[in-house]
């Protein structure tokens, strides 16, 4: 594998179930070493995307490669280097945690027994209890332990933190971050607060389209919540740039989310759009606020074109 | 290999209760099975055992289906959340592990149970290894393979059970439909070899496709196509007569093998009866010319009716089963014909030409033993016990190896077995036959069969003096035969007047 090539690379990836298009021409690069968070509302296609990546489902069109292996050929020994945990994944429930680890261990030539024991201690796993008798959080920890102990080069997680209490989430994230230096992590989640704390890259999937995919720092830089104070009440100008999301006005105040904020340049555009402006404030936004702004603008029909939301980050375009 | 054994051990640990239950059912079956050939003075005990065996015959496949389904669906091939799909399983090794599990816990227990049954039945299991293995193969192919295939396209045992029940109901429907009275059924001289080929190929294709690619709907379509193709094959085969192919019209000397002549008597004239939608014409015939040491078997028959005005009607081949030996001088030929056809020809004399598809056999060993008083070895058959309730019969058991065509004969007692002179009194001969088609196929390698001796009186005294016993110690003759070939033999009856009165026997 070329050391500079992306760990995950999707090209025009599409998946349909009958006439329902779930993924629509996804282009995506996830660089080696990234912690990539795939965000999206329910039904956006995140789980389908991951299942296609893991060769659980076949793409209708396009392709995706993991560790330079086409997803369609992902099977058997290729999973020695890939760890996968999903909230919906079936586990051999009749096994105890210890039996599960004993069972999967021989499948992996790179299994690290010391790391396994470390994970068992770190997650406080009850080795003698059957998986079917464990809480959801404990099951997820067992699944994590069985997927991390062989030091996979890529870890794919589908909604790993959904429905877990904060303590368990912290433990899982901690266990995950311990592995981060030696692996690439790709996860989908609604848990924006946690993702913001450790994700290095983020993508937003909406209605089967990848609206943006970029580094977290770049995303944070280009999204600003803009508040303009006017000298007198005024209606919104009709031709605001499409990258200004959810514009609203009340009395002398205009608010919108700038999805392409550039210091100086955006302020000049604001001054041109609102000549009677008295002041303007542009505040950095947390990931949750960015997610909500994009989701709401998509729902209200003020759908941001993906080109207005994306900034090329990993080389190559990302037109969805 | 290590991955195969690893999965096998995991499954064995996981499913030991299911293994235990299915094995217990199997061993209960073989434990009760010997009741079939034991002498029961209390018949209710025999019928209770038969009933219990019937229950076990159902439970046995159900237990196996449960075990197969559980082990296959432990690594289900249906769904998008399976644990194994995103782990480094080699699908070929996974499939082999499942097959190994079935071979060991179904096949192994089957061999053990059947070996035990053979021993109880008086046979040495080591002498019947080919029979045991072929029985195992049949059981695995007929029972385990379809369940394995269905288990790979269903996600839960409930769905598998529903699918199997649906399939069973469809099968019953097909049987009901196919057993409706049909005009003519020819024998199937070659057997329908397409059925096992279709079954094995279809199931194997679906299984491999599922494990290799998890293409559920394609695999389901294949499995759905299998019974459809099998039904079509059966329908085609039952309608396409291959009798002419198997019984050559030009077999050398076939016309010399025997001769038949129409032989009505006042007490035994030609007659006709209406039954199951058809008229059945019964023709008394006389046999002659069967060479000493040979036997002729009538396997099929067809006939042509030609009226004086040139009208003609020919039947297709119709299956029959009649065994003819040199000392059997007569019998009956039964012609089936549609009532409307019969009506067209019954007004005047016709020429009736009957063609028989016959097989000729040469006796190659004759064994005479005293008719047993208790359970005893009977050469060429196995072990037999005389049963005296109702009409006397020999209740025999054999290992699965199909015996050769065997003719069994003994003399009926005229005056009862308490009279020591009965052995020397000339009476009618009782006859029975067994052979490759004589033993049915079933779950067990030990098969039980009753030989009911027929009674064909040769004179009026014998007709009036119905016998009721074959006495122990009477000579019991067993003649085994080897095949000499097949051919066709004709019987022509000119100026035959079809019997006028049709008697309904429904």
Coordinates of C-alpha atoms in Angstrom, one line a residue, chain B residues 150-474:
Chain B
X150 CA -32.9 -23.8 3.5
X151 CA -31.1 -22.9 6.6
X152 CA -28.6 -20.8 4.5
X153 CA -31.4 -18.7 3.1
X154 CA -33.4 -18.2 6.3
X155 CA -32.3 -16.1 9.2
X156 CA -34.1 -17.9 12.1
X157 CA -35.3 -21.4 12.9
X158 CA -38.8 -20.1 12.9
X159 CA -38.5 -19.0 9.3
X160 CA -36.8 -22.3 8.4
X161 CA -39.6 -24.2 10.1
X162 CA -42.2 -22.2 8.2
X163 CA -40.4 -22.8 4.9
X164 CA -40.1 -26.5 5.5
X165 CA -43.8 -26.7 6.6
X166 CA -44.7 -24.7 3.5
X167 CA -42.6 -27.1 1.4
X168 CA -44.2 -30.1 3.0
X169 CA -47.7 -28.8 2.4
X170 CA -46.8 -28.2 -1.2
X171 CA -45.4 -31.7 -1.4
X172 CA -48.7 -33.1 0.0
X173 CA -50.6 -31.0 -2.4
X174 CA -48.5 -32.4 -5.2
X175 CA -48.9 -35.9 -4.0
X176 CA -52.7 -35.5 -3.7
X177 CA -52.8 -34.1 -7.2
X178 CA -50.5 -36.8 -8.6
X179 CA -52.3 -39.6 -6.9
X180 CA -55.6 -38.7 -8.4
X181 CA -56.8 -41.5 -10.7
X182 CA -54.9 -41.3 -13.9
X183 CA -55.5 -43.4 -16.9
X184 CA -52.3 -45.2 -17.3
X185 CA -49.0 -45.5 -15.4
X186 CA -46.1 -47.2 -17.0
X187 CA -43.3 -48.6 -15.0
X188 CA -40.2 -46.6 -14.8
X189 CA -37.5 -49.0 -15.8
X190 CA -34.6 -46.7 -15.3
X191 CA -35.8 -45.0 -12.1
X192 CA -35.9 -41.3 -12.1
X193 CA -32.2 -40.5 -11.8
X194 CA -32.8 -36.9 -12.5
X195 CA -34.4 -36.4 -9.0
X196 CA -31.3 -36.9 -6.8
X197 CA -29.2 -35.0 -9.4
X198 CA -31.5 -32.0 -9.3
X199 CA -31.8 -32.1 -5.5
X200 CA -28.1 -32.3 -4.9
X201 CA -27.1 -29.8 -7.6
X202 CA -29.7 -27.3 -6.6
X203 CA -29.1 -27.5 -2.9
X204 CA -25.3 -27.4 -3.4
X205 CA -25.5 -24.4 -5.7
X206 CA -27.6 -22.4 -3.2
X207 CA -25.4 -23.3 -0.3
X208 CA -22.1 -22.4 -2.0
X209 CA -23.6 -19.2 -3.5
X210 CA -24.8 -18.1 -0.1
X211 CA -21.5 -18.8 1.7
X212 CA -19.3 -17.3 -1.0
X213 CA -21.4 -14.3 -2.0
X214 CA -24.5 -14.1 0.3
X215 CA -26.8 -13.6 -2.7
X216 CA -29.9 -14.5 -0.8
X217 CA -32.6 -13.9 -3.4
X218 CA -30.7 -15.8 -6.1
X219 CA -30.1 -18.7 -3.7
X220 CA -33.8 -18.7 -2.8
X221 CA -34.7 -18.7 -6.4
X222 CA -32.5 -21.7 -7.0
X223 CA -34.0 -23.5 -4.1
X224 CA -37.5 -22.7 -5.3
X225 CA -36.6 -23.9 -8.8
X226 CA -35.5 -27.3 -7.4
X227 CA -38.9 -28.7 -6.3
X228 CA -40.5 -27.2 -9.4
X229 CA -38.0 -28.9 -11.7
X230 CA -38.3 -32.1 -9.7
X231 CA -42.1 -32.0 -10.1
X232 CA -41.7 -31.3 -13.9
X233 CA -39.2 -34.1 -14.1
X234 CA -41.5 -36.6 -12.4
X235 CA -44.5 -35.5 -14.5
X236 CA -42.4 -35.8 -17.7
X237 CA -40.9 -39.1 -16.7
X238 CA -44.2 -40.6 -15.7
X239 CA -45.7 -39.7 -19.1
X240 CA -42.7 -40.5 -21.2
X241 CA -42.7 -44.2 -21.6
X242 CA -39.2 -45.6 -21.7
X243 CA -40.4 -49.2 -21.6
X244 CA -39.7 -49.7 -25.3
X245 CA -36.1 -48.6 -24.7
X246 CA -35.6 -50.9 -21.7
X247 CA -37.5 -53.9 -23.2
X248 CA -36.3 -54.4 -26.7
X249 CA -38.8 -55.6 -29.2
X250 CA -36.0 -57.4 -31.0
X251 CA -34.6 -59.2 -28.0
X252 CA -33.2 -62.5 -29.3
X253 CA -35.5 -65.4 -28.7
X254 CA -37.9 -63.4 -26.5
X255 CA -40.9 -65.0 -28.2
X256 CA -39.5 -68.4 -27.0
X257 CA -39.3 -67.4 -23.3
X258 CA -42.9 -68.3 -22.7
X259 CA -46.2 -68.4 -24.4
X260 CA -49.5 -67.0 -23.2
X261 CA -52.9 -68.0 -24.3
X262 CA -56.4 -66.8 -23.5
X263 CA -58.0 -69.4 -21.3
X264 CA -61.5 -68.6 -20.1
X265 CA -63.4 -71.3 -18.3
X266 CA -67.0 -71.4 -17.2
X267 CA -65.9 -70.6 -13.6
X268 CA -63.3 -68.1 -14.7
X269 CA -64.5 -66.2 -17.8
X270 CA -63.3 -62.8 -19.0
X271 CA -64.9 -60.1 -17.0
X272 CA -64.9 -56.3 -16.6
X273 CA -65.3 -54.0 -13.6
X274 CA -65.5 -50.3 -13.3
X275 CA -63.1 -48.9 -10.8
X276 CA -61.5 -45.4 -10.2
X277 CA -62.8 -43.9 -13.4
X278 CA -61.7 -46.8 -15.6
X279 CA -63.0 -50.1 -16.9
X280 CA -60.8 -53.0 -15.9
X281 CA -60.9 -56.0 -18.2
X282 CA -59.8 -59.2 -16.5
X283 CA -58.5 -61.9 -18.9
X284 CA -57.7 -65.4 -17.6
X285 CA -54.5 -66.6 -19.3
X286 CA -52.6 -69.8 -19.5
X287 CA -48.8 -69.9 -19.2
X288 CA -46.7 -72.4 -21.0
X289 CA -43.1 -72.8 -22.2
X290 CA -41.3 -71.3 -19.3
X291 CA -38.1 -73.3 -19.2
X292 CA -37.1 -75.1 -16.1
X293 CA -34.9 -73.0 -13.9
X294 CA -36.1 -69.7 -15.3
X295 CA -38.7 -67.2 -14.2
X296 CA -40.5 -64.5 -16.1
X297 CA -41.6 -61.3 -14.6
X298 CA -44.3 -59.3 -16.3
X299 CA -43.4 -55.6 -15.7
X300 CA -45.5 -53.7 -18.2
X301 CA -48.3 -54.3 -20.6
X302 CA -50.0 -52.5 -23.5
X303 CA -52.8 -53.6 -25.8
X304 CA -54.4 -52.8 -29.1
X305 CA -58.1 -53.3 -29.9
X306 CA -59.0 -53.6 -33.6
X307 CA -62.6 -53.7 -34.6
X308 CA -63.9 -55.6 -37.6
X309 CA -64.5 -52.3 -39.5
X310 CA -60.9 -51.4 -39.0
X311 CA -61.3 -49.0 -36.1
X312 CA -58.3 -49.3 -33.8
X313 CA -57.3 -48.1 -30.3
X314 CA -54.0 -48.6 -28.6
X315 CA -53.2 -48.1 -24.9
X316 CA -49.9 -46.8 -23.7
X317 CA -47.8 -49.0 -21.5
X318 CA -49.3 -49.9 -18.1
X319 CA -47.3 -51.1 -15.2
X320 CA -48.0 -54.5 -13.7
X321 CA -46.2 -57.0 -11.6
X322 CA -46.6 -60.7 -12.1
X323 CA -44.1 -63.4 -11.4
X324 CA -44.2 -66.6 -13.5
X325 CA -42.4 -69.9 -12.8
X326 CA -42.7 -73.1 -14.8
X327 CA -45.1 -74.8 -12.4
X328 CA -47.5 -71.8 -12.5
X329 CA -49.9 -72.6 -15.3
X330 CA -52.2 -69.6 -15.2
X331 CA -53.0 -66.1 -14.1
X332 CA -54.9 -63.0 -15.0
X333 CA -54.2 -60.0 -17.2
X334 CA -55.8 -56.8 -16.3
X335 CA -56.4 -54.2 -19.0
X336 CA -57.4 -50.6 -18.1
X337 CA -59.4 -48.7 -20.6
X338 CA -61.5 -45.5 -20.5
X339 CA -65.3 -46.3 -20.3
X340 CA -66.1 -44.3 -23.5
X341 CA -63.5 -46.2 -25.5
X342 CA -64.7 -49.5 -24.0
X343 CA -68.3 -48.5 -25.1
X344 CA -67.1 -47.9 -28.7
X345 CA -65.7 -51.4 -29.1
X346 CA -68.0 -53.6 -27.0
X347 CA -70.7 -53.9 -29.7
X348 CA -68.9 -56.5 -31.8
X349 CA -66.0 -58.9 -31.9
X350 CA -62.5 -57.3 -31.9
X351 CA -59.0 -58.5 -32.2
X352 CA -57.1 -57.9 -29.0
X353 CA -53.4 -57.8 -29.1
X354 CA -51.6 -57.6 -25.8
X355 CA -47.9 -57.0 -25.6
X356 CA -46.0 -57.7 -22.4
X357 CA -42.7 -56.2 -21.4
X358 CA -41.0 -59.0 -19.5
X359 CA -37.8 -59.8 -17.8
X360 CA -36.3 -63.2 -17.8
X361 CA -34.3 -64.6 -14.9
X362 CA -32.2 -67.7 -14.4
X363 CA -32.3 -69.6 -11.1
X364 CA -28.8 -69.9 -9.8
X365 CA -29.3 -71.2 -6.3
X366 CA -32.0 -73.2 -4.6
X367 CA -32.0 -73.6 -0.9
X368 CA -34.4 -75.7 1.0
X369 CA -34.9 -75.2 4.7
X370 CA -37.6 -76.3 7.1
X371 CA -40.3 -73.7 7.5
X372 CA -39.1 -72.1 10.8
X373 CA -41.0 -72.6 14.0
X374 CA -39.2 -69.6 15.6
X375 CA -36.8 -66.8 14.5
X376 CA -34.3 -68.3 12.2
X377 CA -31.8 -67.4 9.5
X378 CA -33.2 -67.6 6.0
X379 CA -30.5 -67.6 3.3
X380 CA -30.6 -64.7 0.9
X381 CA -33.2 -62.8 3.0
X382 CA -32.0 -62.4 6.5
X383 CA -33.9 -63.6 9.6
X384 CA -37.5 -64.6 9.6
X385 CA -40.1 -65.4 12.2
X386 CA -43.3 -67.2 11.5
X387 CA -46.4 -65.1 12.4
X388 CA -49.6 -67.1 13.0
X389 CA -52.2 -64.4 13.6
X390 CA -54.5 -64.0 10.6
X391 CA -53.1 -65.7 7.6
X392 CA -49.8 -67.3 8.2
X393 CA -46.8 -65.3 7.0
X394 CA -43.1 -65.0 7.4
X395 CA -42.0 -61.8 9.1
X396 CA -38.5 -61.1 7.9
X397 CA -35.8 -58.6 8.5
X398 CA -32.9 -57.8 6.2
X399 CA -29.9 -55.5 6.2
X400 CA -30.0 -52.7 3.7
X401 CA -28.2 -54.6 1.0
X402 CA -30.9 -55.2 -1.5
X403 CA -31.5 -58.9 -1.9
X404 CA -31.6 -60.5 -5.3
X405 CA -34.9 -61.6 -6.9
X406 CA -35.9 -64.5 -4.7
X407 CA -38.8 -66.9 -5.0
X408 CA -40.1 -68.3 -1.8
X409 CA -42.4 -71.3 -1.7
X410 CA -43.9 -73.7 0.8
X411 CA -46.8 -76.0 0.9
X412 CA -50.0 -75.2 2.6
X413 CA -51.2 -77.7 5.2
X414 CA -54.4 -79.5 4.3
X415 CA -55.3 -80.9 7.6
X416 CA -53.6 -78.7 10.3
X417 CA -50.1 -79.0 11.8
X418 CA -51.2 -81.3 14.7
X419 CA -51.4 -84.2 12.2
X420 CA -47.8 -85.5 11.6
X421 CA -48.9 -86.7 8.2
X422 CA -49.4 -83.2 7.0
X423 CA -45.9 -83.1 5.5
X424 CA -46.8 -85.8 3.0
X425 CA -50.1 -84.6 1.9
X426 CA -50.2 -83.0 -1.6
X427 CA -51.7 -79.5 -1.2
X428 CA -51.4 -76.2 -3.0
X429 CA -48.2 -74.3 -3.1
X430 CA -47.9 -70.9 -1.4
X431 CA -45.6 -68.5 -3.1
X432 CA -44.0 -65.1 -2.4
X433 CA -41.4 -63.0 -4.1
X434 CA -38.9 -60.5 -2.9
X435 CA -36.2 -58.6 -4.8
X436 CA -34.7 -55.2 -5.5
X437 CA -38.2 -53.6 -5.4
X438 CA -39.4 -55.8 -2.6
X439 CA -37.9 -53.7 0.3
X440 CA -39.0 -50.1 0.6
X441 CA -36.6 -47.3 1.3
X442 CA -36.8 -45.9 4.8
X443 CA -34.8 -44.2 7.5
X444 CA -33.3 -47.4 8.9
X445 CA -30.8 -49.8 7.4
X446 CA -32.6 -52.8 8.8
X447 CA -35.8 -53.4 6.9
X448 CA -38.7 -55.5 8.0
X449 CA -41.1 -57.2 5.6
X450 CA -43.9 -59.7 5.7
X451 CA -44.1 -62.5 3.2
X452 CA -47.7 -63.4 2.7
X453 CA -47.8 -66.7 0.9
X454 CA -50.4 -66.7 -1.9
X455 CA -52.7 -69.5 -2.5
X456 CA -53.7 -70.5 -6.0
X457 CA -55.7 -73.7 -5.9
X458 CA -55.3 -76.0 -8.9
X459 CA -58.4 -78.1 -8.5
X460 CA -61.9 -77.9 -7.1
X461 CA -60.9 -79.8 -4.0
X462 CA -58.3 -77.3 -3.2
X463 CA -60.7 -74.4 -3.9
X464 CA -63.1 -75.8 -1.4
X465 CA -60.6 -76.7 1.2
X466 CA -59.1 -73.4 2.2
X467 CA -55.9 -73.9 4.1
X468 CA -55.0 -71.8 7.1
X469 CA -51.6 -73.0 8.1
X470 CA -48.1 -73.6 6.8
X471 CA -46.6 -76.0 9.3
X472 CA -43.1 -75.7 10.8
X473 CA -40.8 -78.3 9.3
X474 CA -42.6 -78.1 5.9

